[in-house]
Amino acid sequence: MRSFKRWLDRSLAAQAVLIFLLGVGASALFRRDDHPVFWVVQGALYAAIAITFVAVQRRRASRAAGTDPHGLVELGRRIRHREVPSEPGERESMRRLVDDQLSLLERRRRWLPYSLGFMGLTAAALLALGVATGSVVFPLVFAAFVIGFCCWAVWMRRRTLDRYHYMRAALREEHERVS
């Protein structure tokens, strides 16, 4: 499983295949009456949009860190495992990456309440519409999903911030010890 996760983390093609398969499965599940070709086209569209987004983000982050995409994946793994690099060049790349990602998270912080509120209003409106029409099951499932997704997003943001703050402190400590 660990090698599968590493392969999935490094390969955009593997991510594209996984997103394509999930898109086809979701289309088949929710649009049973449509032709299977429509499922495949929709899955390909989802995969193309998601991989374009991931590739742009990865390129921006690798440019900020001053490394290639493979080095960026390795730096991300080290941040997740709280490993401080021993080489000065890698430490500098990690410091730049951590600073860039922390500033990005801080810039996005002010929009978080609005996006969470928008998702909550959408769920509440769908729930009210479901109560008015008499179909409550799907709106309740959707509202539970939205609440779960919002809690997961806040938890992941906090966890990511903790990792980046830990790595920033560890890099500063390492820099002061070397100097």
XYZ file of N, CA, C and O in Angstrom:
716
model
N 0.819 -1.193 0.000
C 0.000 0.000 0.000
C 0.862 1.255 0.000
O 0.529 2.225 -0.641
N 1.984 1.195 0.730
C 2.861 2.354 0.810
C 3.456 2.681 -0.563
O 3.561 3.838 -0.939
N 3.842 1.651 -1.316
C 4.411 1.892 -2.641
C 3.335 2.416 -3.591
O 3.625 3.239 -4.467
N 2.084 1.957 -3.431
C 0.992 2.464 -4.256
C 0.755 3.942 -3.981
O 0.566 4.735 -4.908
N 0.767 4.326 -2.708
C 0.579 5.735 -2.354
C 1.712 6.595 -2.904
O 1.483 7.693 -3.408
N 2.943 6.104 -2.821
C 4.083 6.848 -3.339
C 3.993 6.975 -4.856
O 4.258 8.031 -5.417
N 3.590 5.895 -5.524
C 3.448 5.928 -6.972
C 2.342 6.904 -7.376
O 2.490 7.673 -8.312
N 1.258 6.898 -6.647
C 0.153 7.800 -6.924
C 0.548 9.253 -6.659
O 0.130 10.163 -7.375
N 1.381 9.472 -5.646
C 1.832 10.819 -5.319
C 2.764 11.375 -6.390
O 2.739 12.560 -6.689
N 3.583 10.521 -6.987
C 4.580 10.986 -7.955
C 4.060 11.076 -9.385
O 4.568 11.864 -10.168
N 3.093 10.288 -9.761
C 2.692 10.156 -11.150
C 1.375 10.872 -11.432
O 0.325 10.499 -10.891
N 1.419 11.862 -12.313
C 0.188 12.526 -12.729
C -0.673 11.592 -13.576
O -1.903 11.675 -13.537
N -0.034 10.709 -14.325
C -0.796 9.753 -15.133
C -1.605 8.814 -14.243
O -2.770 8.504 -14.541
N -1.007 8.350 -13.156
C -1.734 7.487 -12.226
C -2.899 8.236 -11.587
O -3.991 7.676 -11.414
N -2.687 9.495 -11.256
C -3.767 10.302 -10.698
C -4.873 10.489 -11.722
O -6.060 10.435 -11.388
N -4.496 10.695 -12.987
C -5.493 10.871 -14.046
C -6.333 9.604 -14.220
O -7.558 9.675 -14.365
N -5.685 8.447 -14.198
C -6.419 7.187 -14.338
C -7.377 6.993 -13.172
O -8.541 6.608 -13.365
N -6.912 7.272 -11.961
C -7.775 7.120 -10.788
C -8.967 8.077 -10.851
O -10.111 7.674 -10.595
N -8.733 9.323 -11.206
C -9.829 10.295 -11.303
C -10.790 9.900 -12.418
O -12.015 10.014 -12.270
N -10.254 9.413 -13.533
C -11.103 8.963 -14.640
C -12.012 7.825 -14.190
O -13.223 7.843 -14.427
N -11.437 6.840 -13.508
C -12.236 5.702 -13.056
C -13.289 6.121 -12.033
O -14.437 5.652 -12.076
N -12.917 7.014 -11.118
C -13.895 7.510 -10.147
C -14.991 8.329 -10.830
O -16.168 8.241 -10.451
N -14.622 9.127 -11.836
C -15.614 9.908 -12.574
C -16.578 9.032 -13.342
O -17.792 9.275 -13.353
N -16.057 7.981 -13.982
C -16.929 7.054 -14.704
C -17.846 6.328 -13.723
O -19.053 6.181 -13.975
N -17.295 5.912 -12.587
C -18.116 5.228 -11.587
C -19.205 6.124 -11.023
O -20.351 5.689 -10.851
N -18.861 7.380 -10.727
C -19.864 8.308 -10.191
C -20.935 8.607 -11.237
O -22.131 8.674 -10.916
N -20.525 8.776 -12.491
C -21.510 9.016 -13.550
C -22.424 7.811 -13.723
O -23.634 7.965 -13.907
N -21.852 6.620 -13.671
C -22.663 5.410 -13.807
C -23.630 5.257 -12.631
O -24.760 4.777 -12.799
N -23.192 5.672 -11.458
C -24.034 5.540 -10.269
C -25.191 6.532 -10.269
O -26.332 6.175 -9.961
N -24.884 7.780 -10.628
C -25.911 8.822 -10.533
C -26.691 9.039 -11.820
O -27.755 9.636 -11.802
N -26.158 8.602 -12.947
C -26.839 8.790 -14.237
C -27.001 7.437 -14.924
O -26.438 7.201 -15.990
N -27.766 6.584 -14.316
C -27.932 5.225 -14.834
C -28.636 5.194 -16.186
O -28.426 4.274 -16.975
N -29.488 6.167 -16.452
C -30.264 6.158 -17.689
C -29.458 6.624 -18.896
O -29.868 6.401 -20.032
N -28.328 7.284 -18.669
C -27.526 7.787 -19.786
C -26.719 6.664 -20.428
O -26.485 5.604 -19.842
N -26.266 6.936 -21.636
C -25.460 5.968 -22.382
C -24.064 5.873 -21.748
O -23.529 6.870 -21.269
N -23.453 4.687 -21.735
C -22.115 4.536 -21.146
C -21.038 5.415 -21.782
O -20.061 5.779 -21.121
N -21.215 5.787 -23.048
C -20.250 6.692 -23.684
C -20.262 8.042 -22.970
O -19.217 8.670 -22.788
N -21.438 8.472 -22.541
C -21.549 9.720 -21.790
C -20.783 9.624 -20.475
O -20.146 10.581 -20.053
N -20.828 8.462 -19.829
C -20.085 8.262 -18.583
C -18.588 8.417 -18.827
O -17.885 9.050 -18.044
N -18.109 7.808 -19.909
C -16.678 7.860 -20.234
C -16.257 9.291 -20.565
O -15.217 9.767 -20.100
N -17.070 9.994 -21.350
C -16.741 11.382 -21.707
C -16.731 12.260 -20.463
O -15.834 13.089 -20.276
N -17.704 12.068 -19.607
C -17.758 12.858 -18.377
C -16.570 12.538 -17.472
O -15.971 13.441 -16.878
N -16.202 11.278 -17.345
C -15.030 10.894 -16.551
C -13.750 11.484 -17.115
O -12.880 11.943 -16.369
N -13.615 11.494 -18.445
C -12.433 12.084 -19.078
C -12.381 13.588 -18.842
O -11.308 14.158 -18.603
N -13.522 14.239 -18.895
C -13.577 15.677 -18.636
C -13.177 15.988 -17.190
O -12.381 16.901 -16.937
N -13.700 15.219 -16.238
C -13.327 15.402 -14.836
C -11.819 15.214 -14.639
O -11.164 15.994 -13.948
N -11.287 14.173 -15.267
C -9.855 13.885 -15.127
C -9.014 14.996 -15.736
O -8.011 15.416 -15.144
N -9.400 15.490 -16.897
C -8.632 16.555 -17.551
C -8.624 17.828 -16.711
O -7.579 18.468 -16.544
N -9.778 18.186 -16.169
C -9.859 19.401 -15.348
C -9.034 19.239 -14.074
O -8.252 20.121 -13.700
N -9.172 18.114 -13.402
C -8.454 17.894 -12.144
C -6.946 17.828 -12.356
O -6.174 18.425 -11.598
N -6.485 17.137 -13.392
C -5.052 17.013 -13.634
C -4.462 18.341 -14.063
O -3.331 18.678 -13.695
N -5.200 19.137 -14.818
C -4.719 20.477 -15.171
C -4.536 21.307 -13.915
O -3.502 21.978 -13.749
N -5.501 21.260 -13.021
C -5.407 21.991 -11.770
C -4.219 21.522 -10.944
O -3.440 22.330 -10.431
N -4.038 20.213 -10.812
C -2.928 19.654 -10.029
C -1.583 20.014 -10.659
O -0.631 20.374 -9.951
N -1.492 19.929 -11.983
C -0.228 20.232 -12.658
C 0.155 21.703 -12.484
O 1.335 22.026 -12.263
N -0.822 22.593 -12.566
C -0.540 24.021 -12.380
C -0.087 24.290 -10.951
O 0.885 25.024 -10.719
N -0.762 23.692 -9.969
C -0.375 23.873 -8.570
C 1.019 23.306 -8.308
O 1.826 23.923 -7.611
N 1.296 22.129 -8.863
C 2.601 21.500 -8.660
C 3.711 22.333 -9.305
O 4.786 22.491 -8.728
N 3.441 22.879 -10.477
C 4.447 23.711 -11.156
C 4.713 24.993 -10.371
O 5.861 25.408 -10.219
N 3.652 25.620 -9.863
C 3.823 26.842 -9.084
C 4.616 26.566 -7.815
O 5.528 27.311 -7.460
N 4.302 25.482 -7.133
C 5.003 25.143 -5.892
C 6.452 24.750 -6.161
O 7.349 25.127 -5.402
N 6.703 24.018 -7.237
C 8.088 23.635 -7.535
C 8.908 24.853 -7.945
O 10.096 24.934 -7.639
N 8.297 25.796 -8.617
C 9.001 27.035 -8.962
C 9.313 27.840 -7.705
O 10.401 28.406 -7.575
N 8.382 27.881 -6.771
C 8.611 28.618 -5.524
C 9.701 27.965 -4.684
O 10.489 28.653 -4.033
N 9.748 26.630 -4.707
C 10.755 25.915 -3.913
C 12.102 25.862 -4.624
O 13.119 25.580 -3.988
N 12.111 26.100 -5.920
C 13.358 26.035 -6.669
C 13.809 24.605 -6.933
O 15.005 24.329 -6.929
N 12.865 23.721 -7.175
C 13.187 22.327 -7.432
C 12.283 21.787 -8.532
O 11.354 22.466 -8.969
N 12.554 20.579 -8.968
C 11.720 19.943 -9.988
C 10.514 19.267 -9.316
O 10.475 19.149 -8.090
N 9.512 18.831 -10.102
C 8.333 18.209 -9.491
C 8.655 16.960 -8.658
O 8.025 16.723 -7.632
N 9.651 16.164 -9.078
C 10.026 14.984 -8.288
C 10.601 15.415 -6.933
O 10.293 14.814 -5.902
N 11.431 16.458 -6.934
C 11.971 16.985 -5.681
C 10.885 17.563 -4.802
O 10.948 17.466 -3.572
N 9.879 18.161 -5.426
C 8.747 18.713 -4.674
C 7.975 17.608 -3.964
O 7.587 17.760 -2.798
N 7.770 16.495 -4.641
C 7.077 15.362 -4.029
C 7.881 14.844 -2.841
O 7.323 14.537 -1.778
N 9.197 14.769 -2.997
C 10.052 14.297 -1.906
C 10.022 15.272 -0.724
O 9.980 14.860 0.438
N 10.032 16.579 -1.014
C 9.942 17.562 0.069
C 8.597 17.454 0.792
O 8.533 17.558 2.019
N 7.527 17.238 0.039
C 6.213 17.062 0.660
C 6.160 15.838 1.554
O 5.576 15.865 2.628
N 6.797 14.755 1.117
C 6.850 13.544 1.942
C 7.618 13.807 3.227
O 7.214 13.403 4.307
N 8.736 14.535 3.108
C 9.522 14.847 4.303
C 8.764 15.756 5.266
O 8.895 15.630 6.477
N 7.994 16.672 4.733
C 7.190 17.541 5.601
C 6.140 16.707 6.331
O 5.928 16.881 7.531
N 5.486 15.796 5.618
C 4.473 14.945 6.259
C 5.078 14.071 7.348
O 4.435 13.818 8.368
N 6.314 13.611 7.138
C 6.967 12.743 8.127
C 7.841 13.519 9.108
O 8.534 12.907 9.918
N 7.843 14.829 8.992
C 8.586 15.718 9.894
C 10.084 15.423 9.887
O 10.726 15.365 10.931
N 10.626 15.225 8.694
C 12.057 14.966 8.524
C 12.732 16.237 8.009
O 12.368 16.760 6.966
N 13.726 16.704 8.726
C 14.484 17.879 8.302
C 15.642 17.404 7.429
O 16.404 16.529 7.842
N 15.788 17.947 6.213
C 16.875 17.518 5.340
C 18.239 17.869 5.930
O 18.400 18.865 6.635
N 19.232 17.058 5.611
C 20.579 17.297 6.134
C 21.399 18.181 5.208
O 22.292 18.890 5.662
N 21.105 18.158 3.912
C 21.870 18.971 2.962
C 21.382 20.417 2.995
O 20.185 20.671 3.059
N 22.320 21.383 2.925
C 21.912 22.800 2.970
C 21.015 23.210 1.797
O 20.096 24.009 1.974
N 21.258 22.661 0.608
C 20.425 23.003 -0.542
C 18.993 22.526 -0.377
O 18.046 23.247 -0.710
N 18.848 21.320 0.129
C 17.505 20.787 0.377
C 16.801 21.558 1.490
O 15.594 21.787 1.421
N 17.556 21.944 2.516
C 16.950 22.740 3.597
C 16.448 24.075 3.069
O 15.370 24.530 3.444
N 17.235 24.694 2.187
C 16.820 25.978 1.615
C 15.569 25.812 0.751
O 14.650 26.628 0.804
N 15.532 24.750 -0.050
C 14.340 24.484 -0.864
C 13.128 24.234 0.012
O 12.037 24.732 -0.270
N 13.325 23.487 1.097
C 12.212 23.212 1.995
C 11.768 24.483 2.700
O 10.566 24.710 2.871
N 12.703 25.326 3.092
C 12.340 26.580 3.746
C 11.508 27.446 2.807
O 10.479 28.001 3.193
N 11.928 27.521 1.536
C 11.160 28.311 0.561
C 9.778 27.716 0.337
O 8.793 28.447 0.225
N 9.713 26.394 0.260
C 8.420 25.737 0.062
C 7.503 25.969 1.256
O 6.322 26.296 1.085
N 8.023 25.815 2.456
C 7.208 26.009 3.661
C 6.727 27.453 3.748
O 5.547 27.708 4.032
N 7.604 28.404 3.476
C 7.199 29.808 3.516
C 6.124 30.104 2.471
O 5.147 30.811 2.744
N 6.297 29.552 1.270
C 5.315 29.774 0.209
C 3.965 29.165 0.570
O 2.929 29.812 0.402
N 3.975 27.940 1.063
C 2.716 27.283 1.392
C 2.023 27.946 2.583
O 0.793 28.051 2.600
N 2.788 28.395 3.564
C 2.179 29.102 4.696
C 1.559 30.425 4.250
O 0.460 30.782 4.696
N 2.251 31.154 3.374
C 1.667 32.414 2.896
C 0.423 32.148 2.058
O -0.551 32.902 2.124
N 0.424 31.069 1.294
C -0.753 30.711 0.513
C -1.929 30.355 1.426
O -3.059 30.794 1.190
N -1.658 29.592 2.471
C -2.723 29.247 3.414
C -3.249 30.481 4.149
O -4.451 30.582 4.426
N -2.380 31.404 4.468
C -2.818 32.633 5.138
C -3.663 33.504 4.212
O -4.635 34.127 4.647
N -3.304 33.554 2.934
C -4.108 34.334 1.986
C -5.484 33.719 1.795
O -6.476 34.432 1.635
N -5.549 32.411 1.798
C -6.834 31.735 1.603
C -7.676 31.695 2.871
O -8.861 31.367 2.808
N -7.080 32.008 4.012
C -7.792 31.927 5.282
C -8.991 32.852 5.336
O -10.036 32.506 5.871
N -8.872 34.031 4.762
C -9.971 34.979 4.881
C -11.194 34.553 4.069
O -12.295 34.999 4.338
N -11.007 33.687 3.051
C -12.135 33.222 2.257
C -12.775 31.960 2.824
O -13.846 31.553 2.370
N -12.146 31.331 3.791
C -12.654 30.074 4.348
C -14.049 30.211 4.950
O -14.931 29.404 4.641
N -14.323 31.209 5.790
C -15.686 31.311 6.341
C -16.751 31.511 5.260
O -17.858 30.974 5.371
N -16.393 32.258 4.211
C -17.365 32.492 3.140
C -17.657 31.211 2.361
O -18.813 30.925 2.032
N -16.616 30.445 2.060
C -16.847 29.209 1.310
C -17.592 28.184 2.165
O -18.491 27.501 1.663
N -17.236 28.077 3.437
C -17.971 27.160 4.311
C -19.422 27.610 4.482
O -20.343 26.785 4.491
N -19.632 28.904 4.614
C -20.988 29.436 4.732
C -21.806 29.201 3.470
O -22.993 28.866 3.541
N -21.177 29.358 2.310
C -21.870 29.117 1.046
C -22.291 27.653 0.938
O -23.418 27.349 0.528
N -21.380 26.747 1.326
C -21.738 25.325 1.280
C -22.861 25.021 2.266
O -23.772 24.242 1.960
N -22.817 25.632 3.444
C -23.885 25.434 4.419
C -25.220 25.975 3.937
O -26.264 25.336 4.132
N -25.195 27.143 3.318
C -26.441 27.706 2.775
C -26.998 26.845 1.655
O -28.218 26.670 1.546
N -26.125 26.305 0.817
C -26.576 25.421 -0.255
C -27.237 24.173 0.319
O -28.299 23.753 -0.146
N -26.618 23.592 1.335
C -27.199 22.405 1.967
C -28.527 22.741 2.639
O -29.496 21.969 2.540
N -28.594 23.886 3.314
C -29.843 24.281 3.980
C -30.945 24.560 2.959
O -32.105 24.176 3.168
N -30.586 25.214 1.851
C -31.584 25.499 0.815
C -32.085 24.208 0.183
O -33.298 24.053 -0.053
N -31.198 23.265 -0.072
C -31.616 21.989 -0.639
C -32.472 21.212 0.355
O -33.448 20.555 -0.031
N -32.136 21.304 1.619
C -32.933 20.642 2.656
C -34.326 21.268 2.741
O -35.336 20.547 2.828
N -34.406 22.587 2.697
C -35.705 23.268 2.724
C -36.525 22.923 1.485
O -37.742 22.693 1.568
N -35.863 22.855 0.345
C -36.552 22.483 -0.891
C -37.049 21.047 -0.815
O -38.164 20.734 -1.255
N -36.243 20.176 -0.220
C -36.658 18.789 -0.057
C -37.845 18.647 0.875
O -38.751 17.840 0.637
N -37.871 19.411 1.954
C -39.009 19.381 2.884
C -40.265 19.900 2.191
O -41.358 19.360 2.364
N -40.102 20.944 1.371
C -41.263 21.533 0.680
C -41.831 20.577 -0.368
O -43.049 20.538 -0.571
N -40.976 19.792 -1.009
C -41.464 18.874 -2.046
C -41.799 17.493 -1.496
O -42.384 16.684 -2.208
N -41.393 17.206 -0.274
C -41.702 15.919 0.332
C -40.605 14.879 0.168
O -40.733 13.763 0.632
N -39.533 15.216 -0.492
C -38.417 14.288 -0.675
C -37.276 14.725 0.231
O -36.510 15.620 -0.101
N -37.133 14.095 1.391
C -36.189 14.544 2.400
C -34.909 13.702 2.433
O -33.879 14.168 2.917
N -34.945 12.499 1.889
C -33.810 11.585 2.030
C -32.557 12.135 1.348
O -31.487 12.234 1.979
N -32.642 12.485 0.068
C -31.462 12.992 -0.634
C -30.940 14.288 -0.016
O -29.731 14.416 0.189
N -31.803 15.274 0.307
C -31.284 16.479 0.960
C -30.610 16.207 2.306
O -29.617 16.849 2.651
N -31.111 15.254 3.087
C -30.464 14.914 4.352
C -29.091 14.285 4.125
O -28.128 14.618 4.820
N -28.999 13.393 3.146
C -27.711 12.781 2.814
C -26.743 13.847 2.319
O -25.565 13.873 2.709
N -27.224 14.746 1.470
C -26.374 15.821 0.955
C -25.916 16.745 2.077
O -24.747 17.126 2.141
N -26.820 17.104 2.986
C -26.462 17.972 4.113
C -25.432 17.292 5.015
O -24.477 17.923 5.471
N -25.603 15.999 5.267
C -24.624 15.267 6.082
C -23.270 15.227 5.380
O -22.222 15.387 6.026
N -23.289 15.022 4.075
C -22.041 15.023 3.312
C -21.363 16.386 3.375
O -20.145 16.472 3.565
N -22.128 17.457 3.221
C -21.558 18.813 3.260
C -20.976 19.101 4.637
O -19.871 19.655 4.753
N -21.671 18.733 5.687
C -21.159 18.944 7.047
C -19.877 18.151 7.255
O -18.888 18.661 7.787
N -19.873 16.907 6.819
C -18.664 16.084 6.929
C -17.511 16.649 6.122
O -16.366 16.675 6.593
N -17.797 17.122 4.916
C -16.744 17.698 4.076
C -16.179 18.966 4.694
O -14.967 19.175 4.689
N -17.036 19.820 5.228
C -16.563 21.060 5.859
C -15.707 20.761 7.084
O -14.654 21.386 7.271
N -16.128 19.810 7.895
C -15.319 19.432 9.061
C -13.979 18.856 8.626
O -12.939 19.166 9.216
N -13.990 18.028 7.586
C -12.745 17.455 7.069
C -11.822 18.551 6.538
O -10.617 18.524 6.780
N -12.377 19.539 5.813
C -11.562 20.614 5.253
C -10.908 21.447 6.355
O -9.724 21.794 6.276
N -11.649 21.758 7.394
C -11.099 22.533 8.513
C -10.036 21.718 9.248
O -8.971 22.242 9.611
N -10.299 20.423 9.457
C -9.328 19.559 10.125
C -8.049 19.442 9.305
O -6.950 19.543 9.857
N -8.161 19.247 7.985
C -6.974 19.126 7.125
C -6.185 20.439 7.086
O -4.957 20.430 7.065
N -6.889 21.562 7.082
C -6.197 22.848 7.080
C -5.396 23.020 8.367
O -4.239 23.428 8.340
N -6.003 22.685 9.498
C -5.314 22.800 10.776
C -4.122 21.856 10.844
O -3.041 22.218 11.307
N -4.302 20.654 10.357
C -3.210 19.667 10.347
C -2.060 20.126 9.448
O -0.891 19.995 9.823
N -2.388 20.670 8.299
C -1.366 21.167 7.377
C -0.632 22.353 7.981
O 0.601 22.437 7.883
N -1.369 23.265 8.606
C -0.725 24.398 9.267
C 0.217 23.936 10.373
O 1.326 24.470 10.514
N -0.195 22.948 11.155
C 0.676 22.410 12.208
C 1.960 21.828 11.620
O 3.045 22.055 12.153
N 1.832 21.099 10.529
C 3.019 20.519 9.897
C 3.968 21.599 9.401
O 5.177 21.505 9.592
N 3.419 22.609 8.734
C 4.277 23.675 8.192
C 4.914 24.500 9.305
O 6.083 24.874 9.204
N 4.170 24.793 10.363
C 4.758 25.543 11.479
C 5.841 24.726 12.175
O 6.878 25.272 12.565
N 5.604 23.429 12.341
C 6.634 22.576 12.930
C 7.893 22.580 12.069
O 9.013 22.706 12.588
N 7.715 22.445 10.748
C 8.878 22.384 9.867
C 9.599 23.724 9.829
O 10.828 23.757 9.788
N 8.860 24.819 9.872
C 9.519 26.136 9.895
C 10.369 26.280 11.152
O 11.508 26.734 11.096
N 9.815 25.882 12.303
C 10.567 25.963 13.562
C 11.780 25.029 13.529
O 12.868 25.400 13.987
N 11.602 23.824 12.988
C 12.721 22.876 12.919
C 13.822 23.385 11.986
O 15.012 23.235 12.273
N 13.441 24.005 10.885
C 14.443 24.546 9.958
C 15.181 25.730 10.578
O 16.385 25.887 10.378
N 14.452 26.568 11.315
C 15.119 27.690 12.002
C 16.092 27.176 13.056
O 17.194 27.680 13.198
N 15.658 26.186 13.815
C 16.519 25.603 14.841
C 17.772 24.987 14.215
O 18.867 25.161 14.718
N 17.608 24.300 13.115
C 18.735 23.690 12.417
C 19.671 24.764 11.866
O 20.899 24.650 11.933
N 19.105 25.855 11.362
C 19.900 26.948 10.822
C 20.726 27.629 11.940
O 21.880 27.963 11.753
N 20.082 27.829 13.086
C 20.781 28.465 14.210
C 21.875 27.544 14.769
O 22.919 28.020 15.201
N 21.634 26.248 14.749
C 22.628 25.312 15.251
C 23.824 25.238 14.315
O 24.967 25.140 14.772
N 23.595 25.318 12.996
C 24.691 25.275 12.029
C 25.471 26.567 12.050
O 26.684 26.585 11.927
N 24.767 27.691 12.236
C 25.447 29.006 12.204
C 26.275 29.281 13.410
O 26.385 28.737 14.378
